[in-house]
mmCIF file of C-alpha atoms in Angstrom:
data_model
loop_
_atom_site.group_PDB
_atom_site.id
_atom_site.type_symbol
_atom_site.label_atom_id
_atom_site.label_comp_id
_atom_site.label_asym_id
_atom_site.label_seq_id
_atom_site.Cartn_x
_atom_site.Cartn_y
_atom_site.Cartn_z
ATOM 1 C CA MET A 66 0.137 -0.286 0.232
ATOM 2 C CA ASN A 67 2.882 2.046 0.366
ATOM 3 C CA GLN A 68 3.674 2.415 -3.056
ATOM 4 C CA PHE A 69 0.565 4.760 -3.616
ATOM 5 C CA PHE A 70 1.113 7.305 -1.049
ATOM 6 C CA GLY A 71 4.933 7.550 -1.704
ATOM 7 C CA GLY A 72 7.243 7.638 1.048
ATOM 8 C CA ALA A 73 5.569 8.947 3.690
ATOM 9 C CA ALA A 74 8.111 8.051 6.406
ATOM 10 C CA ALA A 75 10.983 9.316 4.698
ATOM 11 C CA ASN A 76 12.403 12.977 6.381
ATOM 12 C CA ASP A 77 14.223 14.547 3.082
ATOM 13 C CA PRO A 78 11.674 16.602 1.444
ATOM 14 C CA ILE A 79 13.078 15.669 -1.918
ATOM 15 C CA SER A 80 11.255 11.644 -1.750
ATOM 16 C CA GLN A 81 7.812 13.077 -2.159
ATOM 17 C CA PHE A 82 8.079 13.619 -5.679
ATOM 18 C CA LYS A 83 9.601 10.492 -5.920
ATOM 19 C CA ILE A 84 7.461 8.415 -9.310
ATOM 20 C CA LYS A 85 7.140 5.150 -9.044
ATOM 21 C CA SER A 86 5.228 2.533 -11.200
ATOM 22 C CA LEU A 87 2.191 0.801 -9.844
ATOM 23 C CA LEU A 88 1.645 -1.482 -13.044
ATOM 24 C CA ASP A 89 4.728 -2.366 -16.051
ATOM 25 C CA ILE A 90 3.291 -1.594 -19.287
ATOM 26 C CA ASP A 91 5.211 -0.688 -22.080
ATOM 27 C CA VAL A 92 3.733 -0.835 -25.343
ATOM 28 C CA ALA A 93 6.320 -1.505 -28.452
ATOM 29 C CA GLY A 94 9.335 -0.463 -27.008
ATOM 30 C CA PHE A 95 7.427 2.675 -25.021
ATOM 31 C CA GLN A 96 7.175 2.744 -21.621
ATOM 32 C CA LEU A 97 3.435 3.402 -20.614
ATOM 33 C CA ASP A 98 3.960 2.586 -16.669
ATOM 34 C CA PHE A 99 0.812 3.521 -14.609
ATOM 35 C CA THR A 100 2.400 5.446 -11.849
ATOM 36 C CA ASN A 101 1.079 7.251 -8.861
ATOM 37 C CA SER A 102 1.451 10.244 -10.484
ATOM 38 C CA THR A 103 -0.349 8.784 -12.917
ATOM 39 C CA PHE A 104 -3.341 7.759 -9.961
ATOM 40 C CA TRP A 105 -3.584 10.801 -8.073
ATOM 41 C CA MET A 106 -4.717 12.851 -11.532
ATOM 42 C CA VAL A 107 -7.174 10.435 -11.826
ATOM 43 C CA VAL A 108 -7.712 10.370 -8.347
ATOM 44 C CA GLY A 109 -8.868 14.456 -9.406
ATOM 45 C CA VAL A 110 -10.274 13.769 -12.878
ATOM 46 C CA PHE A 111 -13.329 11.104 -10.900
ATOM 47 C CA LEU A 112 -13.538 13.176 -8.467
ATOM 48 C CA THR A 113 -14.098 16.922 -10.551
ATOM 49 C CA LEU A 114 -16.458 14.560 -12.447
ATOM 50 C CA ALA A 115 -18.046 13.751 -9.419
ATOM 51 C CA PHE A 116 -18.891 16.996 -7.747
ATOM 52 C CA PHE A 117 -19.835 18.321 -11.207
ATOM 53 C CA GLY A 118 -22.341 14.885 -11.347
ATOM 54 C CA VAL A 119 -23.490 15.517 -8.412
ATOM 55 C CA ALA A 120 -24.113 19.043 -8.322
ATOM 56 C CA ALA A 121 -25.687 19.443 -11.650
ATOM 57 C CA SER A 122 -27.428 16.733 -11.017
ATOM 58 C CA ARG A 123 -30.788 18.538 -9.221
ATOM 59 C CA LYS A 124 -30.942 21.519 -10.977
ATOM 60 C CA ALA A 125 -33.165 23.110 -8.721
ATOM 61 C CA LEU A 126 -34.320 26.680 -9.386
ATOM 62 C CA VAL A 127 -33.553 28.265 -6.365
ATOM 63 C CA PRO A 128 -29.510 25.891 -5.713
ATOM 64 C CA SER A 129 -28.294 23.922 -2.939
ATOM 65 C CA ARG A 130 -25.421 24.440 -1.395
ATOM 66 C CA LEU A 131 -23.241 22.500 -3.632
ATOM 67 C CA GLN A 132 -25.362 23.510 -6.861
ATOM 68 C CA SER A 133 -24.180 27.029 -6.303
ATOM 69 C CA VAL A 134 -20.916 26.403 -5.739
ATOM 70 C CA GLY A 135 -21.529 24.459 -9.381
ATOM 71 C CA GLU A 136 -22.353 27.270 -10.698
ATOM 72 C CA LEU A 137 -20.044 29.542 -9.287
ATOM 73 C CA GLY A 138 -17.345 27.756 -11.060
ATOM 74 C CA TYR A 139 -19.214 28.046 -14.117
ATOM 75 C CA THR A 140 -20.057 31.821 -14.578
ATOM 76 C CA PHE A 141 -16.550 32.300 -12.537
ATOM 77 C CA ILE A 142 -14.655 31.133 -15.937
ATOM 78 C CA ALA A 143 -17.699 32.360 -18.320
ATOM 79 C CA ASP A 144 -16.943 36.142 -16.573
ATOM 80 C CA MET A 145 -13.279 35.952 -17.099
ATOM 81 C CA ILE A 146 -13.600 34.634 -20.949
ATOM 82 C CA ARG A 147 -16.057 37.258 -21.991
ATOM 83 C CA GLY A 148 -14.297 39.892 -19.676
ATOM 84 C CA ILE A 149 -10.988 38.709 -22.135
ATOM 85 C CA SER A 150 -12.098 38.744 -25.411
ATOM 86 C CA GLY A 151 -15.987 38.785 -25.604
ATOM 87 C CA GLU A 152 -18.057 36.255 -26.687
ATOM 88 C CA GLU A 153 -16.145 34.885 -29.277
ATOM 89 C CA GLY A 154 -13.699 33.632 -26.989
ATOM 90 C CA LEU A 155 -16.019 31.760 -25.439
ATOM 91 C CA LYS A 156 -15.738 28.870 -27.723
ATOM 92 C CA PHE A 157 -13.477 28.316 -25.841
ATOM 93 C CA PHE A 158 -14.887 27.564 -22.770
ATOM 94 C CA PRO A 159 -15.073 24.100 -22.551
ATOM 95 C CA LEU A 160 -10.561 23.582 -22.771
ATOM 96 C CA VAL A 161 -10.429 26.588 -19.996
ATOM 97 C CA PHE A 162 -12.645 25.082 -18.060
ATOM 98 C CA THR A 163 -11.311 21.856 -18.464
ATOM 99 C CA ILE A 164 -8.044 23.410 -17.788
ATOM 100 C CA PHE A 165 -9.035 25.376 -14.539
ATOM 101 C CA PHE A 166 -10.622 21.873 -12.743
ATOM 102 C CA PHE A 167 -7.821 19.469 -13.969
ATOM 103 C CA ILE A 168 -5.100 21.775 -12.127
ATOM 104 C CA LEU A 169 -7.176 23.129 -9.727
ATOM 105 C CA SER A 170 -8.281 19.293 -8.752
ATOM 106 C CA ALA A 171 -4.543 17.918 -8.954
ATOM 107 C CA ASN A 172 -3.389 20.931 -6.131
ATOM 108 C CA LEU A 173 -6.350 20.103 -4.134
ATOM 109 C CA VAL A 174 -5.522 16.538 -3.877
ATOM 110 C CA GLY A 175 -1.601 17.147 -3.216
ATOM 111 C CA MET A 176 -2.827 18.565 -0.769
ATOM 112 C CA LEU A 177 -4.210 15.695 0.849
ATOM 113 C CA PRO A 178 -1.484 13.857 3.486
ATOM 114 C CA PHE A 179 0.753 11.658 2.052
ATOM 115 C CA ALA A 180 -0.811 11.959 -1.984
ATOM 116 C CA PHE A 181 1.184 12.534 -4.604
ATOM 117 C CA THR A 182 1.235 16.676 -6.236
ATOM 118 C CA THR A 183 0.720 15.648 -9.658
ATOM 119 C CA THR A 184 1.266 19.532 -10.587
ATOM 120 C CA SER A 185 4.772 18.927 -9.041
ATOM 121 C CA HIS A 186 6.403 17.289 -12.384
ATOM 122 C CA VAL A 187 7.632 19.333 -14.777
ATOM 123 C CA ALA A 188 7.066 17.151 -17.312
ATOM 124 C CA VAL A 189 2.765 17.443 -16.375
ATOM 125 C CA THR A 190 2.716 21.393 -16.534
ATOM 126 C CA ALA A 191 5.424 21.471 -19.641
ATOM 127 C CA THR A 192 2.568 18.897 -21.420
ATOM 128 C CA LEU A 193 -0.059 21.502 -20.761
ATOM 129 C CA ALA A 194 1.579 24.583 -21.658
ATOM 130 C CA VAL A 195 2.644 23.354 -24.816
ATOM 131 C CA MET A 196 -1.003 22.184 -25.799
ATOM 132 C CA VAL A 197 -2.504 25.353 -24.749
ATOM 133 C CA ILE A 198 0.240 27.350 -26.822
ATOM 134 C CA SER A 199 -0.185 24.739 -30.175
ATOM 135 C CA ILE A 200 -4.269 25.740 -29.785
ATOM 136 C CA VAL A 201 -2.935 29.159 -29.708
ATOM 137 C CA ILE A 202 -0.384 28.500 -32.854
ATOM 138 C CA GLY A 203 -2.782 26.743 -34.381
ATOM 139 C CA TYR A 204 -6.115 28.400 -34.040
ATOM 140 C CA GLY A 205 -4.448 31.346 -35.301
ATOM 141 C CA PHE A 206 -3.260 30.639 -38.212
ATOM 142 C CA TYR A 207 -6.716 28.772 -39.021
ATOM 143 C CA LYS A 208 -8.534 31.386 -38.102
ATOM 144 C CA ASN A 209 -6.673 34.604 -39.707
ATOM 145 C CA GLY A 210 -4.258 32.590 -41.777
ATOM 146 C CA LEU A 211 -1.085 34.387 -42.348
ATOM 147 C CA GLY A 212 -2.370 37.878 -40.750
ATOM 148 C CA PHE A 213 -1.737 35.643 -37.094
ATOM 149 C CA LEU A 214 2.377 36.452 -37.899
ATOM 150 C CA ASN A 215 0.445 39.853 -37.077
ATOM 151 C CA LEU A 216 1.583 39.515 -33.799
ATOM 152 C CA PHE A 217 4.672 39.871 -34.413
ATOM 153 C CA ALA A 218 5.150 42.809 -36.413
ATOM 154 C CA PRO A 219 2.144 45.140 -35.283
ATOM 155 C CA PRO A 220 1.140 48.391 -37.598
ATOM 156 C CA LEU A 221 3.237 51.086 -36.697
ATOM 157 C CA GLY A 222 0.877 53.561 -38.736
ATOM 158 C CA ASP A 223 2.566 56.695 -41.013
ATOM 159 C CA MET A 224 6.239 56.443 -40.507
ATOM 160 C CA HIS A 225 8.867 56.769 -43.279
ATOM 161 C CA PRO A 226 10.330 53.739 -44.396
ATOM 162 C CA ILE A 227 13.844 53.359 -43.253
ATOM 163 C CA ALA A 228 12.349 54.225 -39.587
ATOM 164 C CA LYS A 229 9.850 51.629 -39.773
ATOM 165 C CA PHE A 230 12.266 48.701 -41.139
ATOM 166 C CA VAL A 231 15.020 49.383 -37.931
ATOM 167 C CA LEU A 232 11.661 49.735 -36.007
ATOM 168 C CA TYR A 233 10.577 46.348 -36.901
ATOM 169 C CA ALA A 234 14.126 45.001 -37.147
ATOM 170 C CA LEU A 235 13.730 45.630 -33.483
ATOM 171 C CA LEU A 236 10.733 44.839 -32.714
ATOM 172 C CA ILE A 237 10.139 41.189 -34.252
ATOM 173 C CA PRO A 238 12.951 39.077 -32.508
ATOM 174 C CA ILE A 239 11.973 41.209 -29.369
ATOM 175 C CA GLU A 240 8.196 39.621 -30.110
ATOM 176 C CA LEU A 241 9.430 36.260 -31.533
ATOM 177 C CA ILE A 242 11.554 35.540 -28.384
ATOM 178 C CA SER A 243 8.534 37.270 -25.603
ATOM 179 C CA PHE A 244 6.394 34.724 -27.480
ATOM 180 C CA LEU A 245 8.576 31.253 -27.406
ATOM 181 C CA ALA A 246 8.951 32.392 -23.880
ATOM 182 C CA ARG A 247 4.967 31.942 -22.895
ATOM 183 C CA PRO A 248 4.969 28.220 -23.105
ATOM 184 C CA LEU A 249 8.368 28.081 -20.417
ATOM 185 C CA THR A 250 6.603 30.267 -18.426
ATOM 186 C CA LEU A 251 3.524 29.142 -17.634
ATOM 187 C CA ALA A 252 4.887 25.270 -17.335
ATOM 188 C CA LEU A 253 8.047 26.852 -15.103
ATOM 189 C CA ARG A 254 5.523 29.207 -12.923
ATOM 190 C CA LEU A 255 2.908 26.034 -12.252
ATOM 191 C CA PHE A 256 5.641 23.512 -11.426
ATOM 192 C CA ALA A 257 7.783 26.255 -9.514
ATOM 193 C CA ASN A 258 5.418 27.155 -6.957
ATOM 194 C CA MET A 259 3.856 23.586 -6.023
ATOM 195 C CA LEU A 260 6.937 22.136 -6.106
ATOM 196 C CA ALA A 261 8.696 25.047 -3.307
ATOM 197 C CA GLY A 262 5.072 24.980 -1.765
ATOM 198 C CA HIS A 263 5.589 21.580 -0.879
ATOM 199 C CA ILE A 264 9.122 21.409 0.254
ATOM 200 C CA ILE A 265 8.254 23.603 2.356
ATOM 201 C CA LEU A 266 5.805 22.197 3.875
ATOM 202 C CA LYS A 267 7.673 19.358 4.220
ATOM 203 C CA LEU A 268 10.708 20.543 5.535
ATOM 204 C CA PHE A 269 8.752 22.573 8.496
ATOM 205 C CA ALA A 270 7.311 18.969 9.737
ATOM 206 C CA GLY A 271 10.534 17.606 9.324
ATOM 207 C CA PHE A 272 12.144 20.252 11.682
ATOM 208 C CA ALA A 273 9.278 19.798 13.811
ATOM 209 C CA VAL A 274 9.242 16.168 14.518
ATOM 210 C CA MET A 275 13.644 16.011 14.877
ATOM 211 C CA MET A 276 12.983 18.728 17.405
ATOM 212 C CA ALA A 277 10.300 16.963 19.474
ATOM 213 C CA SER A 278 11.952 14.144 19.315
ATOM 214 C CA ALA A 279 15.429 15.770 20.674
ATOM 215 C CA GLY A 280 13.284 17.276 23.295
ATOM 216 C CA GLY A 281 14.254 19.390 26.302
ATOM 217 C CA LEU A 282 13.682 23.372 25.134
ATOM 218 C CA LEU A 283 13.821 21.992 21.239
ATOM 219 C CA ILE A 284 10.681 21.615 22.344
ATOM 220 C CA PHE A 285 9.719 25.392 21.874
ATOM 221 C CA GLY A 286 11.307 24.837 18.268
ATOM 222 C CA ALA A 287 8.920 22.355 17.768
ATOM 223 C CA VAL A 288 5.896 24.391 19.103
ATOM 224 C CA VAL A 289 7.070 27.432 16.497
ATOM 225 C CA SER A 290 7.670 25.261 13.459
ATOM 226 C CA PHE A 291 4.886 23.339 13.810
ATOM 227 C CA LEU A 292 2.451 26.318 13.922
ATOM 228 C CA ALA A 293 4.811 27.840 10.675
ATOM 229 C CA GLY A 294 3.994 24.851 8.968
ATOM 230 C CA ALA A 295 -0.016 24.839 10.004
ATOM 231 C CA THR A 296 0.716 28.989 8.592
ATOM 232 C CA ILE A 297 2.466 27.483 5.320
ATOM 233 C CA ASN A 298 -0.225 24.300 4.927
ATOM 234 C CA ALA A 299 -2.922 27.679 5.224
ATOM 235 C CA LEU A 300 -1.400 29.691 2.215
ATOM 236 C CA GLU A 301 -0.844 26.530 0.012
ATOM 237 C CA PHE A 302 -4.234 25.846 -0.097
ATOM 238 C CA LEU A 303 -4.425 29.392 -1.365
ATOM 239 C CA VAL A 304 -1.455 29.086 -3.896
ATOM 240 C CA ALA A 305 -3.367 25.722 -4.539
ATOM 241 C CA PHE A 306 -6.397 28.645 -6.442
ATOM 242 C CA LEU A 307 -4.724 30.643 -7.585
ATOM 243 C CA GLN A 308 -2.013 28.813 -9.515
ATOM 244 C CA ALA A 309 -5.126 27.867 -10.858
ATOM 245 C CA PHE A 310 -6.292 30.744 -12.110
ATOM 246 C CA VAL A 311 -3.559 31.753 -13.397
ATOM 247 C CA PHE A 312 -2.948 29.085 -15.631
ATOM 248 C CA ALA A 313 -6.679 29.127 -16.719
ATOM 249 C CA ILE A 314 -6.327 33.379 -17.254
ATOM 250 C CA LEU A 315 -2.958 33.276 -19.260
ATOM 251 C CA THR A 316 -5.264 30.893 -21.436
ATOM 252 C CA VAL A 317 -7.100 33.055 -21.965
ATOM 253 C CA ILE A 318 -4.921 36.173 -22.602
ATOM 254 C CA TYR A 319 -2.837 34.239 -24.492
ATOM 255 C CA LEU A 320 -5.975 32.765 -26.469
ATOM 256 C CA ASN A 321 -6.844 36.261 -27.424
ATOM 257 C CA ASP A 322 -3.931 36.827 -29.302
ATOM 258 C CA ALA A 323 -5.022 33.622 -31.482
ATOM 259 C CA LEU A 324 -8.651 35.570 -31.926
ATOM 260 C CA HIS A 325 -7.102 38.637 -32.295
ATOM 261 C CA PRO A 326 -3.985 38.947 -33.559
ATOM 262 C CA SER A 327 -4.150 42.839 -33.938
ATOM 263 C CA HIS A 328 -2.842 44.493 -30.135
ATOM 264 C CA MET B 147 -0.455 78.787 -28.114
ATOM 265 C CA THR B 148 -3.394 78.377 -25.590
ATOM 266 C CA GLU B 149 -3.732 79.695 -22.852
ATOM 267 C CA PRO B 150 -2.042 77.934 -20.195
ATOM 268 C CA ASP B 151 -3.949 76.205 -17.550
ATOM 269 C CA LYS B 152 -3.905 78.014 -13.855
ATOM 270 C CA SER B 153 -4.840 75.996 -12.051
ATOM 271 C CA THR B 154 -1.417 74.057 -10.660
ATOM 272 C CA LEU B 155 0.049 70.385 -11.834
ATOM 273 C CA LYS B 156 -0.701 68.813 -7.837
ATOM 274 C CA ASP B 157 -4.233 69.602 -8.577
ATOM 275 C CA ARG B 158 -4.562 68.874 -11.932
ATOM 276 C CA LEU B 159 -2.960 64.962 -10.997
ATOM 277 C CA ALA B 160 -5.388 64.512 -8.253
ATOM 278 C CA LYS B 161 -8.300 65.513 -10.432
ATOM 279 C CA ALA B 162 -7.348 63.329 -12.867
ATOM 280 C CA GLN B 163 -6.368 60.692 -10.056
ATOM 281 C CA GLU B 164 -10.034 61.404 -9.178
ATOM 282 C CA ALA B 165 -11.401 60.826 -12.733
ATOM 283 C CA ARG B 166 -10.043 57.782 -12.806
ATOM 284 C CA ARG B 167 -10.708 56.023 -10.211
ATOM 285 C CA ALA B 168 -14.246 57.016 -10.551
ATOM 286 C CA SER B 169 -14.469 55.259 -13.917
ATOM 287 C CA GLU B 170 -13.954 51.579 -14.132
ATOM 288 C CA GLY B 171 -11.318 50.237 -12.859
ATOM 289 C CA PRO B 172 -10.608 48.227 -9.678
ATOM 290 C CA SER B 173 -11.271 49.881 -6.474
ATOM 291 C CA GLU B 174 -8.762 51.114 -4.236
ATOM 292 C CA GLU B 175 -10.000 48.249 -1.916
ATOM 293 C CA THR B 176 -9.974 45.642 -3.923
ATOM 294 C CA VAL B 177 -6.431 46.604 -5.353
ATOM 295 C CA GLN B 178 -5.110 46.324 -1.269
ATOM 296 C CA ARG B 179 -7.060 43.288 -0.924
ATOM 297 C CA TYR B 180 -4.627 41.661 -3.908
ATOM 298 C CA GLU B 181 -1.479 42.841 -3.364
ATOM 299 C CA SER B 182 -1.073 42.305 0.531
ATOM 300 C CA ILE B 183 -2.227 38.648 0.114
ATOM 301 C CA SER B 184 0.273 37.969 -3.006
ATOM 302 C CA GLY B 185 2.516 40.902 -3.245
ATOM 303 C CA ALA B 186 5.287 38.174 -3.350
ATOM 304 C CA GLY B 187 2.698 36.694 -5.935
ATOM 305 C CA ILE B 188 3.500 39.326 -8.295
ATOM 306 C CA ALA B 189 7.115 39.975 -7.739
ATOM 307 C CA LEU B 190 7.495 35.758 -7.992
ATOM 308 C CA ARG B 191 5.562 35.974 -11.835
ATOM 309 C CA LEU B 192 7.725 39.481 -13.422
ATOM 310 C CA ALA B 193 10.646 37.774 -11.879
ATOM 311 C CA ALA B 194 9.457 34.406 -13.710
ATOM 312 C CA GLU B 195 8.747 36.545 -17.100
ATOM 313 C CA PHE B 196 11.420 38.069 -17.230
ATOM 314 C CA THR B 197 14.107 35.259 -16.585
ATOM 315 C CA GLY B 198 11.558 33.425 -19.137
ATOM 316 C CA ALA B 199 12.441 35.403 -21.656
ATOM 317 C CA THR B 200 16.251 35.958 -20.786
ATOM 318 C CA LEU B 201 16.835 32.360 -20.737
ATOM 319 C CA VAL B 202 15.137 31.887 -24.804
ATOM 320 C CA GLY B 203 16.818 34.739 -26.289
ATOM 321 C CA LEU B 204 20.290 33.035 -24.630
ATOM 322 C CA ALA B 205 19.263 29.222 -26.242
ATOM 323 C CA ILE B 206 18.045 31.086 -29.590
ATOM 324 C CA GLY B 207 21.936 32.714 -29.771
ATOM 325 C CA ILE B 208 23.509 29.838 -28.334
ATOM 326 C CA GLY B 209 21.361 28.027 -30.968
ATOM 327 C CA LEU B 210 22.281 30.092 -34.012
ATOM 328 C CA ASP B 211 25.818 29.995 -33.432
ATOM 329 C CA ARG B 212 25.899 26.152 -33.648
ATOM 330 C CA TRP B 213 24.333 26.671 -36.647
ATOM 331 C CA PHE B 214 26.707 29.152 -38.345
ATOM 332 C CA LYS B 215 30.378 29.018 -36.346
ATOM 333 C CA THR B 216 30.230 32.709 -35.032
ATOM 334 C CA SER B 217 30.467 31.748 -31.624
ATOM 335 C CA PRO B 218 29.617 33.997 -29.447
ATOM 336 C CA LEU B 219 27.973 36.812 -31.811
ATOM 337 C CA PHE B 220 24.331 35.587 -31.929
ATOM 338 C CA LEU B 221 24.922 34.953 -28.580
ATOM 339 C CA LEU B 222 25.679 38.433 -27.241
ATOM 340 C CA ILE B 223 22.756 39.766 -30.007
ATOM 341 C CA MET B 224 20.163 37.322 -29.048
ATOM 342 C CA PHE B 225 20.923 37.764 -25.586
ATOM 343 C CA GLY B 226 20.240 41.404 -25.642
ATOM 344 C CA PHE B 227 17.076 40.692 -27.131
ATOM 345 C CA GLY B 228 15.749 38.383 -24.477
ATOM 346 C CA VAL B 229 16.604 40.663 -22.143
ATOM 347 C CA ALA B 230 13.907 43.534 -24.008
ATOM 348 C CA ALA B 231 11.307 40.430 -24.395
ATOM 349 C CA GLY B 232 11.730 40.227 -21.277
ATOM 350 C CA VAL B 233 11.099 43.792 -19.743
ATOM 351 C CA MET B 234 8.171 44.104 -22.592
ATOM 352 C CA SER B 235 6.400 40.718 -21.030
ATOM 353 C CA GLY B 236 7.328 42.071 -17.280
ATOM 354 C CA ILE B 237 4.792 45.278 -18.511
ATOM 355 C CA ARG B 238 2.444 43.277 -20.730
ATOM 356 C CA ALA B 239 2.540 40.336 -17.498
ATOM 357 C CA TYR B 240 1.926 43.846 -15.462
ATOM 358 C CA ARG B 241 -1.238 44.753 -17.215
ATOM 359 C CA ASN B 242 -3.015 41.820 -17.759
ATOM 360 C CA PHE B 243 -3.039 41.990 -13.443
ATOM 361 C CA ASN B 244 -5.260 44.311 -13.366
ATOM 362 C CA ILE B 245 -7.679 41.753 -16.010
ATOM 363 C CA GLU B 246 -7.391 40.008 -13.275
ATOM 364 C CA LEU B 247 -7.841 41.675 -10.606
ATOM 365 C CA GLU B 248 -11.221 43.058 -12.504
ATOM 366 C CA VAL B 249 -12.379 38.716 -13.173
ATOM 367 C CA GLN B 250 -12.034 38.363 -9.174
ATOM 368 C CA ALA B 251 -13.840 40.989 -7.940
ATOM 369 C CA LEU B 252 -17.026 39.723 -10.544
ATOM 370 C CA ALA B 253 -16.278 36.207 -8.585
ATOM 371 C CA GLN B 254 -16.367 38.003 -5.235
ATOM 372 C CA ALA B 255 -18.925 39.377 -6.312
ATOM 373 C CA ASP B 256 -20.814 36.705 -7.348
ATOM 374 C CA GLN B 257 -20.279 34.954 -3.972
ATOM 375 C CA ASP B 258 -21.473 37.291 -1.792
ATOM 376 C CA GLU B 259 -24.785 37.550 -3.568
ATOM 377 C CA ILE B 260 -24.754 33.490 -3.233
ATOM 378 C CA ASN B 261 -23.809 34.177 0.522
ATOM 379 C CA GLY B 262 -26.434 36.655 0.367
ATOM 380 C CA THR B 263 -29.434 34.311 -0.561
ATOM 381 C CA ASP B 264 -28.408 32.191 1.933
ATOM 382 C CA THR B 265 -28.588 33.442 4.891
ATOM 383 C CA PRO B 266 -32.262 34.922 5.040
#
């Protein structure tokens, strides 16, 4: 059973991120194991499905508490998309909604003791980021054709041709680099936040245990460390929500570039 | 030349700020709440934007140098472009915070409404 829950008893803060295979699957030379990361991802997805299944089952005019929360989640995402890219952006509602609740459930499931945080691995967050950017590029070219390239060369208006040439020679590389940096920052931000938060939690918990077992005056240190850990724990719940929100809103902002390439 | 404005710059600034506060945009209270919660988060995100763009610029420079065997010419050029791109995406990210604030304020209003109807 212990393999489901990562090295719960281990004292170093890194071992909680170790990936373990629960079921060896080998397809045509590819290693497609069912790992502890996969397991907790599936748990998160099922919890989300169960939550919205129950929340949407009654459809009461005067909503129950659970239904209100579900509706709040819906209007939250819908308002966000409408506010940034108008009614036109709502065709991406399913994508953004899924991304938000996938990351939120992964982050929150990771807050359970002994659970594995799937979003603390750059492989997971990078996959999400690359998927978002691929959709932006693909849809941008599909909708605007080559006009999508206007994103990298904003119209400058009336200007001397030489001045225009010089400005574009500077602007296009800058715009290109800042576009290429988007998937990197998108992936790294989520990954780094979850990783750092869980390491800090583990460190404070480890301090508390070590100082308490040392006894003597260090007991006070253990109490302080425990309180700090508890505070960080509360902060981590906020971070779990905030990072999912940030990922979703940046997805919408980038998709808006595909909808309206001219700034 | 038009008649110069008699009021001092200070007055005009105060008036402009008042007008701006009255128009759309997040209220000062919202901004304070947001900043008190995640000032470090904002700093971290701007730093990430800057570092990310710089690293991408460096990587492109190294790649071009390998390709054309011109080390370190493109490395230096693209590093400069990377830093510039980092500053620019930092500024863009800061502008996006305003959008985020508005979205959060909207969600807060929704939640208040729900809480209001829940408690009779």
